Short mmCIF file of N, CA and C in Angstrom, two decimals:
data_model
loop_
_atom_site.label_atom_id
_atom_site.label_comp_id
_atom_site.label_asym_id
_atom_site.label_seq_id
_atom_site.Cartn_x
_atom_site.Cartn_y
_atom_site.Cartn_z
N UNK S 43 170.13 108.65 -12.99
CA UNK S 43 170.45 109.13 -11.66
C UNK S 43 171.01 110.55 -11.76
N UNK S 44 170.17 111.66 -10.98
CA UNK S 44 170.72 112.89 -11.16
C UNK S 44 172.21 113.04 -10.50
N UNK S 45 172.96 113.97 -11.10
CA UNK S 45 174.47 114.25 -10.84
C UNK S 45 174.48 115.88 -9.90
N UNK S 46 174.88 116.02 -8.69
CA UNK S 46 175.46 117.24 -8.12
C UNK S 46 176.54 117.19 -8.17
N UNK S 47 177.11 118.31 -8.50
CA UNK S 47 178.43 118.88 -8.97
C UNK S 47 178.39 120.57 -8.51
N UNK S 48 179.74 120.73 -8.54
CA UNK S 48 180.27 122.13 -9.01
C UNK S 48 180.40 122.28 -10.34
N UNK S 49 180.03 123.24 -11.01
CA UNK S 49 179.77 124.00 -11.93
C UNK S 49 180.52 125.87 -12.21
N UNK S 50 182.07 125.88 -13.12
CA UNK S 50 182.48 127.07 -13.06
C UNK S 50 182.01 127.93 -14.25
N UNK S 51 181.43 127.47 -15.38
CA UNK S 51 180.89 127.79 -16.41
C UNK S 51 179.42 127.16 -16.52
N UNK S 52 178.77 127.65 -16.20
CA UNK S 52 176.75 127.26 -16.13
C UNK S 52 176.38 127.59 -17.28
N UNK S 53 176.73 128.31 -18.03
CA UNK S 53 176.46 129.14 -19.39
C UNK S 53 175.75 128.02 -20.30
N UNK S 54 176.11 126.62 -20.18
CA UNK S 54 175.72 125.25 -21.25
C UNK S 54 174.23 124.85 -20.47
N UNK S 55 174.31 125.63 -19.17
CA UNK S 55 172.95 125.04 -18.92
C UNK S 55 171.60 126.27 -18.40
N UNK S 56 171.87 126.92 -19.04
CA UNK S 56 171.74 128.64 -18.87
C UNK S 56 170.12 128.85 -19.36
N UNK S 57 169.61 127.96 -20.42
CA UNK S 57 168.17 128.29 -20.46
C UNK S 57 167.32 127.29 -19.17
N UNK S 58 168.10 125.91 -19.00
CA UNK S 58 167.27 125.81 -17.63
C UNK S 58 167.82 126.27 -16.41
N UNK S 59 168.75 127.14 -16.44
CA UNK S 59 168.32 127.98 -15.35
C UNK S 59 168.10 128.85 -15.36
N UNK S 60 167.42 129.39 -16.07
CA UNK S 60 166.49 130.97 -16.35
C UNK S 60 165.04 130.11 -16.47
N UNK S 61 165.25 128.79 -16.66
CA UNK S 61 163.54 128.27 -16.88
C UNK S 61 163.37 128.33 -15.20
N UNK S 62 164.64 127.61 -14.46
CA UNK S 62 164.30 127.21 -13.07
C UNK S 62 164.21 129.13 -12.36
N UNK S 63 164.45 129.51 -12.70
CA UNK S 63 164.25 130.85 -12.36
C UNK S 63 162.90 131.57 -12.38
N UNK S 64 162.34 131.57 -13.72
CA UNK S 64 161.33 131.76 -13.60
C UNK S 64 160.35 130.74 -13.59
N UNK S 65 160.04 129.62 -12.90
CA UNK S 65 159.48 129.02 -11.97
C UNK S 65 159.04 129.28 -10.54
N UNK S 66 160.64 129.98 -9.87
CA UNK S 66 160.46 129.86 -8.68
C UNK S 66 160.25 131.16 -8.45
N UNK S 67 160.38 132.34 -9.28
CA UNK S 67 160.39 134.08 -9.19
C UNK S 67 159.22 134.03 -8.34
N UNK S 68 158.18 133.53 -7.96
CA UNK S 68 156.88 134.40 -7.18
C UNK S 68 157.07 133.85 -5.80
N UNK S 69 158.47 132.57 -5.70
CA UNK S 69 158.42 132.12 -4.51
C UNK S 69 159.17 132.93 -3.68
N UNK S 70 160.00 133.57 -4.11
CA UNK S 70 160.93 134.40 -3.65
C UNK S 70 160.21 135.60 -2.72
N UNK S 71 160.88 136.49 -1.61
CA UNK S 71 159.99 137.43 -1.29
C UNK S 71 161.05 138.48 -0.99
N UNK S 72 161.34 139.66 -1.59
CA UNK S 72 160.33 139.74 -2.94
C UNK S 72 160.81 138.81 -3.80
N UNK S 73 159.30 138.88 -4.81
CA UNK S 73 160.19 138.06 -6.17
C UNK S 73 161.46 138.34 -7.00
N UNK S 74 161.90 137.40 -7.25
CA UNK S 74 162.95 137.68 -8.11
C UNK S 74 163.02 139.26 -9.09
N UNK S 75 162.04 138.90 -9.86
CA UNK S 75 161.99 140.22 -11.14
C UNK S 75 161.45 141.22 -10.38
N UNK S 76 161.29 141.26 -8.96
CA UNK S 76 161.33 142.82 -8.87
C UNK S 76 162.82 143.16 -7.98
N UNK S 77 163.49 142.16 -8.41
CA UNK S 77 165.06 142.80 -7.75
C UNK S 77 165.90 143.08 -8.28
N UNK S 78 166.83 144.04 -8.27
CA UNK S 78 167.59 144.50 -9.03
C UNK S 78 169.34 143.36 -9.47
N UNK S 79 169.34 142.75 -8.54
CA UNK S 79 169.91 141.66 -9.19
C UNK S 79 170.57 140.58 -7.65
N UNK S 80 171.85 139.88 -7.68
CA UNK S 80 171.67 138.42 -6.73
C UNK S 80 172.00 139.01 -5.31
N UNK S 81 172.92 140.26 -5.23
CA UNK S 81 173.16 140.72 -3.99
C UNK S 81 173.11 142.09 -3.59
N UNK S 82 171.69 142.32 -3.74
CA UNK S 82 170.98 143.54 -3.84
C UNK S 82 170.54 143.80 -2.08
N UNK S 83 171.25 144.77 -1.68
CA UNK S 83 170.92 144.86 -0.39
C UNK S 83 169.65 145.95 0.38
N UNK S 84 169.52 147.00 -0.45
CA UNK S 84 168.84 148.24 -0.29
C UNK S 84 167.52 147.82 -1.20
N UNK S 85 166.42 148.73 -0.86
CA UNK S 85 165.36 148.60 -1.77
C UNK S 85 164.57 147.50 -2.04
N UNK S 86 164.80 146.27 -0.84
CA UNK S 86 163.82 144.88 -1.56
C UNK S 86 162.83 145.15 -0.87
N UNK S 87 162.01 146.19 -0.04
CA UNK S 87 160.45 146.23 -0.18
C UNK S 87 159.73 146.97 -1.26
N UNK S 88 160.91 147.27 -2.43
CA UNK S 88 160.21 148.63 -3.25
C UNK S 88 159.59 147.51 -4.42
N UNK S 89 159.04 147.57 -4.92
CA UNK S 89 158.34 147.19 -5.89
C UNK S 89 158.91 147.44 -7.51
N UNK S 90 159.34 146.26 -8.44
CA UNK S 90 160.13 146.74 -10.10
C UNK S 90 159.38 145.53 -10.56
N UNK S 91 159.52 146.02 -11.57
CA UNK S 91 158.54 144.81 -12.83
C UNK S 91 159.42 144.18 -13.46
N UNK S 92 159.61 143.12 -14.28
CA UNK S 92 160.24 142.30 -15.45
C UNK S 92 161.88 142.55 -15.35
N UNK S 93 162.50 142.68 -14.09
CA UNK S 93 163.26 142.59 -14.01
C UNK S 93 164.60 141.15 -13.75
N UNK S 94 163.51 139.90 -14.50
CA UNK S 94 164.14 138.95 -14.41
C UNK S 94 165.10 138.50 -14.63
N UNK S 95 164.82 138.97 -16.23
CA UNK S 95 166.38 138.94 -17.00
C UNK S 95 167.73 139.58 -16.59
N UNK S 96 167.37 140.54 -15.97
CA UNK S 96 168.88 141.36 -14.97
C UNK S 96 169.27 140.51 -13.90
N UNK S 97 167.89 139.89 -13.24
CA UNK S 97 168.58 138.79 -12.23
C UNK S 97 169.71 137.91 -13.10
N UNK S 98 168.60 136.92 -13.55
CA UNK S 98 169.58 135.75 -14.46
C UNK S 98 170.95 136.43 -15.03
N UNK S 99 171.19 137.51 -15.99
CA UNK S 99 172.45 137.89 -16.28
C UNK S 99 173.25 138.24 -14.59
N UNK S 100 173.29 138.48 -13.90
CA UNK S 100 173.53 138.32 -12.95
C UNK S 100 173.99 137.32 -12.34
N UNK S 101 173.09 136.10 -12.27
CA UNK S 101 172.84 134.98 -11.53
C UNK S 101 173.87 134.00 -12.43
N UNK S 102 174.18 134.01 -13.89
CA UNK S 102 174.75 133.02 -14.86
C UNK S 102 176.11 133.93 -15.07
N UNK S 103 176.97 134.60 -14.11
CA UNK S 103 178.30 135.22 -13.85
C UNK S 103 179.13 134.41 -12.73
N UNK S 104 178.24 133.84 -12.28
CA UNK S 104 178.71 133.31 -10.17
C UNK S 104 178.99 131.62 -11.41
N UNK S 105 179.00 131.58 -10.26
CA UNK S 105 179.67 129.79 -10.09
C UNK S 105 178.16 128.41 -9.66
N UNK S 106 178.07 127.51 -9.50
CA UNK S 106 177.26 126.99 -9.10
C UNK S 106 177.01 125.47 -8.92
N UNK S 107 176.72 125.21 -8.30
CA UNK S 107 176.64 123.65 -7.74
C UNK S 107 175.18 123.29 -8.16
N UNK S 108 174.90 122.16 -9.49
CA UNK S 108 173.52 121.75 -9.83
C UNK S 108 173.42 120.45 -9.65
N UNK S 109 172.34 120.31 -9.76
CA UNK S 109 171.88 119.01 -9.67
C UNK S 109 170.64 118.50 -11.07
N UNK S 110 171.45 117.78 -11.65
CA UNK S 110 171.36 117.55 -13.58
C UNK S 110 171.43 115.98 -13.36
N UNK S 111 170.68 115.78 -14.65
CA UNK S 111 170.68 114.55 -15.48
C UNK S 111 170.55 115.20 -17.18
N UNK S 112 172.37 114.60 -17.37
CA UNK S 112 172.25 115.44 -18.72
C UNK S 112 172.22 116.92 -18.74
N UNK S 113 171.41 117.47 -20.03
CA UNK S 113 171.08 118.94 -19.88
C UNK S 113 169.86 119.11 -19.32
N UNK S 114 169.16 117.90 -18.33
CA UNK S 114 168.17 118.96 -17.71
C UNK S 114 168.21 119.02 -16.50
N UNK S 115 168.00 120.04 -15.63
CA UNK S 115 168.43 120.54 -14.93
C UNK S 115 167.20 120.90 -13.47
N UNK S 116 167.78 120.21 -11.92
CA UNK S 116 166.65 119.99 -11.25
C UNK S 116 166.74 120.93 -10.02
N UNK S 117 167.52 121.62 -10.46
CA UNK S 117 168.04 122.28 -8.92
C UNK S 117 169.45 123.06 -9.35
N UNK S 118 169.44 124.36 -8.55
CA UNK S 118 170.96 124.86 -8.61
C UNK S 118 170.79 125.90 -7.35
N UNK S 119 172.31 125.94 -7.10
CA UNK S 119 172.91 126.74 -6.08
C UNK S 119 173.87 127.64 -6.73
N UNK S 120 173.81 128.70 -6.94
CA UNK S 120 174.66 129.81 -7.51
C UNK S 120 175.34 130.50 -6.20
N UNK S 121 176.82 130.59 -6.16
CA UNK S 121 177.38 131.58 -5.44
C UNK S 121 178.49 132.70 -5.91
N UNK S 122 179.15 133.57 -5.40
CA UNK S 122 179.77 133.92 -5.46
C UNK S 122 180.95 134.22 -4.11
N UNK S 123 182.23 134.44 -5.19
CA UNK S 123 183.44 134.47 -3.90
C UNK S 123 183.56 136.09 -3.29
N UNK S 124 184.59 135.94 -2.42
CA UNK S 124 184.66 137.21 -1.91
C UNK S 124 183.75 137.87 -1.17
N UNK S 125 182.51 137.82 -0.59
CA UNK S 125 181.85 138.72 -0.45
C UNK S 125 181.60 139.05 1.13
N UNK S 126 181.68 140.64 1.34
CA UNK S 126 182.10 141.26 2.53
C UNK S 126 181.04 142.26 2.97
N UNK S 127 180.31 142.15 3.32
CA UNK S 127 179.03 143.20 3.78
C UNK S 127 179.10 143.21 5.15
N UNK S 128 178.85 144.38 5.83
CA UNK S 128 178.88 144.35 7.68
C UNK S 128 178.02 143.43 7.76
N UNK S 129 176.35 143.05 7.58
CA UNK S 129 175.52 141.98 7.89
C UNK S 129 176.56 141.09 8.60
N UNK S 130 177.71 140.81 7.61
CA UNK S 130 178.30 139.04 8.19
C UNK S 130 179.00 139.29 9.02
N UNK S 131 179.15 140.16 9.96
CA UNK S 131 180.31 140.45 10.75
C UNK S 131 181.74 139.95 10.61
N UNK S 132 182.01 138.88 11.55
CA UNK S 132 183.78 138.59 11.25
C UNK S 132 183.53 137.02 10.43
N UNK S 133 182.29 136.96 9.42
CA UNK S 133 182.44 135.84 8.52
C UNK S 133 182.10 136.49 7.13
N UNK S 134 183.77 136.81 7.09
CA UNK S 134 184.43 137.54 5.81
C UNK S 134 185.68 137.29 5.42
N UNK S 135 186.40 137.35 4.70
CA UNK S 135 185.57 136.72 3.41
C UNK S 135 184.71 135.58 3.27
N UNK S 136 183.55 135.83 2.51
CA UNK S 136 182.76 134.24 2.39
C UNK S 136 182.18 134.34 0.87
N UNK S 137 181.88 132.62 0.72
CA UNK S 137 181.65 132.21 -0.59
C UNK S 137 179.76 132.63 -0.08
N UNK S 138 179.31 133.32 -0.88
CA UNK S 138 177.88 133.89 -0.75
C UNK S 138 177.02 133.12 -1.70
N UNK S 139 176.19 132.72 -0.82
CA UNK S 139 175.06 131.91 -1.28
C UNK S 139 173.70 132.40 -2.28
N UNK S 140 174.06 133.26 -3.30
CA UNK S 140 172.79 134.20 -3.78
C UNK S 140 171.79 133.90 -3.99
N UNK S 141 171.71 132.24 -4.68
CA UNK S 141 170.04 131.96 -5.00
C UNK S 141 170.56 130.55 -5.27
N UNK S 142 168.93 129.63 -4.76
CA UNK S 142 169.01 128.65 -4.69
C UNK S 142 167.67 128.27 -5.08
N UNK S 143 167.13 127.16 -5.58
CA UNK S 143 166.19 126.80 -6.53
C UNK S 143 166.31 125.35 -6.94
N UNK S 144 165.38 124.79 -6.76
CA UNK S 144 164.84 123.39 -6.85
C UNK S 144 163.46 123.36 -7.73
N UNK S 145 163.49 122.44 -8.74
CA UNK S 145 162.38 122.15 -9.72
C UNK S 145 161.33 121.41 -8.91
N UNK S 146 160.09 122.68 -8.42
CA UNK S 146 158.74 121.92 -7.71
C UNK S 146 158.74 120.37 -7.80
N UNK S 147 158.63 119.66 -9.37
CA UNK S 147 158.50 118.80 -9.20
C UNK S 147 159.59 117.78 -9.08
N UNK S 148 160.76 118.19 -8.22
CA UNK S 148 161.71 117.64 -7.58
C UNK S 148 162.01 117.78 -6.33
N UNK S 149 160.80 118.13 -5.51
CA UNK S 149 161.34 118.93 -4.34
C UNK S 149 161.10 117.45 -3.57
N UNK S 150 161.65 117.69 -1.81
CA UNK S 150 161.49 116.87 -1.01
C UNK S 150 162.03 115.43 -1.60
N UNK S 151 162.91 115.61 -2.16
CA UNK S 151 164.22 114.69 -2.70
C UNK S 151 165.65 114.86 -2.00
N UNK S 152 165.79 115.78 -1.13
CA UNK S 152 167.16 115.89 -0.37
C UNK S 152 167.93 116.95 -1.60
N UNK S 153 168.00 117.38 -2.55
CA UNK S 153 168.56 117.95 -3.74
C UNK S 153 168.91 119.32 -2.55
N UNK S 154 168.65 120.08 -2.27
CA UNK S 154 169.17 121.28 -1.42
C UNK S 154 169.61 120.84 -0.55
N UNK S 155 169.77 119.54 0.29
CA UNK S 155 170.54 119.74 1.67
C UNK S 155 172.03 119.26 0.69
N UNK S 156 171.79 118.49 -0.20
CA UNK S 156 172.74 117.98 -1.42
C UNK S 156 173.26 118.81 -1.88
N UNK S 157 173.07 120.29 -2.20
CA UNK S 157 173.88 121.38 -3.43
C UNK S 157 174.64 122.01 -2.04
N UNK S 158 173.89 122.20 -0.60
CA UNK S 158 174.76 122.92 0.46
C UNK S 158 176.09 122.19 0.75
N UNK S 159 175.67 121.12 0.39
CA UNK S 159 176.55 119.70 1.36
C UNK S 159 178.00 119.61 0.12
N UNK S 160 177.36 119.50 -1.40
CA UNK S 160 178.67 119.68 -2.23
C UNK S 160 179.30 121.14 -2.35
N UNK S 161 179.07 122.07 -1.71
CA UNK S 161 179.52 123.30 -1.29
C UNK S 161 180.71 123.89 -0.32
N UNK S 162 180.04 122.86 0.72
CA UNK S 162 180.93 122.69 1.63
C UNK S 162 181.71 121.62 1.69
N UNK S 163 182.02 120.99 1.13
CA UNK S 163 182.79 119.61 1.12
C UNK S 163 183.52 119.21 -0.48
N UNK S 164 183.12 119.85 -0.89
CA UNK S 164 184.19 119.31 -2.75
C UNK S 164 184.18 120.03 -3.74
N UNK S 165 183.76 121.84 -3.38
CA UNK S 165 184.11 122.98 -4.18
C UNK S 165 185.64 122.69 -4.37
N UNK S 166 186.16 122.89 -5.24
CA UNK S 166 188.05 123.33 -5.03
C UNK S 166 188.29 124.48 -4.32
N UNK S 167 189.50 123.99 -3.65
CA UNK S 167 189.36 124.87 -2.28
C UNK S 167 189.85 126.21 -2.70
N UNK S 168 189.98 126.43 -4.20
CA UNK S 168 190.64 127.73 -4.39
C UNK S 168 189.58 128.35 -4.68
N UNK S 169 188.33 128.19 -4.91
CA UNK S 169 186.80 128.37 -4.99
C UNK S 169 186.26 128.94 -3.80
N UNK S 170 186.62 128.29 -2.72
CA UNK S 170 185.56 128.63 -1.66
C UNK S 170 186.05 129.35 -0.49
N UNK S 171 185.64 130.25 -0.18
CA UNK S 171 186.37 131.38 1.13
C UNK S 171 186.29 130.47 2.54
N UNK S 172 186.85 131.21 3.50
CA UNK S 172 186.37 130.33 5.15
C UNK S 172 185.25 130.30 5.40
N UNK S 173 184.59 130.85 5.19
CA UNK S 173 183.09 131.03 5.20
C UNK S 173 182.05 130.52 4.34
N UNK S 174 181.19 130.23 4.18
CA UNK S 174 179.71 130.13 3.63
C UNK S 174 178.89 130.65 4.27
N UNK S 175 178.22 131.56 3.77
CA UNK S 175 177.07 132.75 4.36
C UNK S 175 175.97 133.11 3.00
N UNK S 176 174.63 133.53 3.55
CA UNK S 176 173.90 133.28 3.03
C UNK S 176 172.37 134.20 3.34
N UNK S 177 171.77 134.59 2.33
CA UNK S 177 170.59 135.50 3.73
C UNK S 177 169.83 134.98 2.83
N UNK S 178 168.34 135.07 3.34
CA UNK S 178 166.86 135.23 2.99
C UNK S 178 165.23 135.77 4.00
N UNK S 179 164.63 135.31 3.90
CA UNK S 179 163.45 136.38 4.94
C UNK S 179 163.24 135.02 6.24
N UNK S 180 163.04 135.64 7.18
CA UNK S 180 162.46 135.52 8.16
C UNK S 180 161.55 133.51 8.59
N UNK S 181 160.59 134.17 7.48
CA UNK S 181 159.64 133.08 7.64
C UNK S 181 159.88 132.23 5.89
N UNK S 182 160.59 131.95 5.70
CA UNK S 182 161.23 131.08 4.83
C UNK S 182 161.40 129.40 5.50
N UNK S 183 160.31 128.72 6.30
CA UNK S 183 160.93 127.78 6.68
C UNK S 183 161.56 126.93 6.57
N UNK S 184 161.86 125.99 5.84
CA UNK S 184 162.01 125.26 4.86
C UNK S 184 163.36 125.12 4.43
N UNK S 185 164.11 126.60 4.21
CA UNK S 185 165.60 126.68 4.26
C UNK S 185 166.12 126.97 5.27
N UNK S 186 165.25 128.14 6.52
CA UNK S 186 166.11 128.08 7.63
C UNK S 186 166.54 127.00 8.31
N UNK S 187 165.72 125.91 8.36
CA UNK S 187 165.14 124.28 8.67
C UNK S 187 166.69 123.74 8.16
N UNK S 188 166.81 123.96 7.28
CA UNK S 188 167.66 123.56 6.39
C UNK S 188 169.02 124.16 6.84
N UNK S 189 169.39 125.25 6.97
CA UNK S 189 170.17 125.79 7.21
C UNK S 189 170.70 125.49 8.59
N UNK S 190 170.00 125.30 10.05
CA UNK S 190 170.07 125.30 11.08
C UNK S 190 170.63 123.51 10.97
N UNK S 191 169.83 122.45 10.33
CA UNK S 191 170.55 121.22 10.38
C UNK S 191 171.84 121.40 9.70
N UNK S 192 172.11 121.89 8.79
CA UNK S 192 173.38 122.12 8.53
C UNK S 192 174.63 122.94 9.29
N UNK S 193 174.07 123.42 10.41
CA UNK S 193 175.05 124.14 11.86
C UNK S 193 175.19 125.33 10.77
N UNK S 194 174.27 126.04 10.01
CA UNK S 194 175.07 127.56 9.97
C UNK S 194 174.39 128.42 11.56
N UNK S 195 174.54 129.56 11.27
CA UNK S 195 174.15 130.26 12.69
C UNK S 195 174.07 131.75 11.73
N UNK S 196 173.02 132.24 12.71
CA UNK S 196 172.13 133.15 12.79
C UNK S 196 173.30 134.47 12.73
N UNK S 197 173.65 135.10 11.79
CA UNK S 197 174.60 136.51 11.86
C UNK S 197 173.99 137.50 11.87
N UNK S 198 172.54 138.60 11.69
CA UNK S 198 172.18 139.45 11.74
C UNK S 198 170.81 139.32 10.88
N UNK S 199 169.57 140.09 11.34
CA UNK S 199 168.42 139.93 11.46
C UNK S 199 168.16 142.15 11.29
N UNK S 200 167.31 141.83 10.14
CA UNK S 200 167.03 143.27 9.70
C UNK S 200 165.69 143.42 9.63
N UNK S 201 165.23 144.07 10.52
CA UNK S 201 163.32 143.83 10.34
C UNK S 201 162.59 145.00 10.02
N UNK S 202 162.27 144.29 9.03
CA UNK S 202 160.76 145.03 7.82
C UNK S 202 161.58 145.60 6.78
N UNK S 203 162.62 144.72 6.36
CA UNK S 203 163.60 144.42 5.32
C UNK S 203 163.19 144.53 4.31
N UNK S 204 162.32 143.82 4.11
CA UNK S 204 161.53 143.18 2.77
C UNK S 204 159.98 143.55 2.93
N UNK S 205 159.54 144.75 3.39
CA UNK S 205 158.10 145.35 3.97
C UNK S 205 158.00 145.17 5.40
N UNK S 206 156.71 145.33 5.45
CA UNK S 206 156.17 145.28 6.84
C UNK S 206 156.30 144.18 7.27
N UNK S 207 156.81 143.72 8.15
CA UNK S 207 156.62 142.28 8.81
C UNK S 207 157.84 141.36 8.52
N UNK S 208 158.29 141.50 7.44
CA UNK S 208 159.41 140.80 6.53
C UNK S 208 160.81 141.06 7.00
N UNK S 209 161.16 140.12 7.78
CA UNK S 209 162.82 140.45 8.38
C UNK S 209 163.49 139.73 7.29
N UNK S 210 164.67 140.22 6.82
CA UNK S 210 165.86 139.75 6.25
C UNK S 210 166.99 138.66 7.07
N UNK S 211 166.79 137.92 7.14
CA UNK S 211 168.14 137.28 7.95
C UNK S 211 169.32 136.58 7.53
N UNK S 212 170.31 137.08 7.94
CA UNK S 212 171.75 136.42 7.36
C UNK S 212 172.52 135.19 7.86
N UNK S 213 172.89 134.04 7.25
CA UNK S 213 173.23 132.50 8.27
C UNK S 213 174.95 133.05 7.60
N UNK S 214 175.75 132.06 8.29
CA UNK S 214 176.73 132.03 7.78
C UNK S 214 177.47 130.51 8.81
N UNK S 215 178.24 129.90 7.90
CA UNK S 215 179.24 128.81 8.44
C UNK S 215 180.58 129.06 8.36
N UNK S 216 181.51 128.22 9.58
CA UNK S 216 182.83 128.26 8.71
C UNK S 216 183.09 126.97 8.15
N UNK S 217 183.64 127.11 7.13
CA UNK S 217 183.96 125.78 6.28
C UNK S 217 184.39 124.63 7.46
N UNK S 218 185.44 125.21 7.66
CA UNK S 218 186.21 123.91 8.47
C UNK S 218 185.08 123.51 9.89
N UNK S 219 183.83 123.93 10.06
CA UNK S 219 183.36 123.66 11.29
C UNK S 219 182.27 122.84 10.93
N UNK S 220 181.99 122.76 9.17
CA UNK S 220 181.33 122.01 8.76
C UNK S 220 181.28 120.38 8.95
N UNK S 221 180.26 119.74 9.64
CA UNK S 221 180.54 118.09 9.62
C UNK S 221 179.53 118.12 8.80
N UNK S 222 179.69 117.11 7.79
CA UNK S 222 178.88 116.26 7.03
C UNK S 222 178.23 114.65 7.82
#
């Protein structure tokens, strides 16, 4: 039976999540390796090559909530604290949601409404800001879907973010408004 948890040291499980990483890099838009790393705000319609490994060193600094059996590893939610960008307006400070990732052949198992849900409900509270906030593109359905059953709300919308057509959009919750 897989285990979700918080996770303050990921480092023991660090090659599957650079495996789960580059799995999901082409799902991303843009992909992962052409971004300069987890909270890269400028420049995601420009185009970079093999820049994966800068993600992951990046991505294996934050904190993270997985979902494991043992050392292998089916899913993770990486965040970080503190984080204050105008996008979120007055949901600041917040624990920032940078990347999230589920093993294809684990998907449509509940495992992501599961890593949001132990996020908001059994991080240690010295871990997690008033907030949970979070961005990705536009037509991402699947997590906005996700996001919207979970009551975050819509904080700012940047269009042709991520190219032509590609809006950026930012969710954010407050902890305490969270029901499970």
């Amino acid at each position: 039976m897989p285990r979700i948890e918080y996770v303050d040291t990921p480092e023991r499980y660090g090659d599957e999540i650079r495996r789960l990483l580059y799995t999901a890099d082409e799902e991303f838009v843009p992909p992962l390796s052409n971004r300069e790393g987890t909270t890269q705000t400028d420049g995601l319609e420009e185009q970079r090559n093999d820049a994966l490994d800068e993600y992951y060193e990046q991505c294996i600094d934050q904190s993270f909530v997985l979902v494991h059996e043992t050392d292998d590893v089916h899913g993770f939610l990486s965040f970080r604290q503190g984080y204050d960008i105008e996008a979120l307006g007055s949901y600041t400070p917040s624990t920032y949601v940078s990347t999230i990732v589920v093993d294809p052949s684990q998907r449509r198992k509940g495992y992501a409404r599961s890593m949001y849900q132990e996020l908001l409900t059994n991080v240690p509270p010295e871990v997690l800001d008033p907030y949970v906030t979070t961005r990705t593109w536009h037509t991402n359905d699947h997590h906005l879907d996700l996001l919207d059953e979970l009551g975050f709300e819509l904080l700012e919308r940047i269009e042709n973010d991520r190219g032509d057509g590609i809006d950026t959009v930012y969710y954010g919750i407050e902890v305490s408004e969270f029901d499970d």
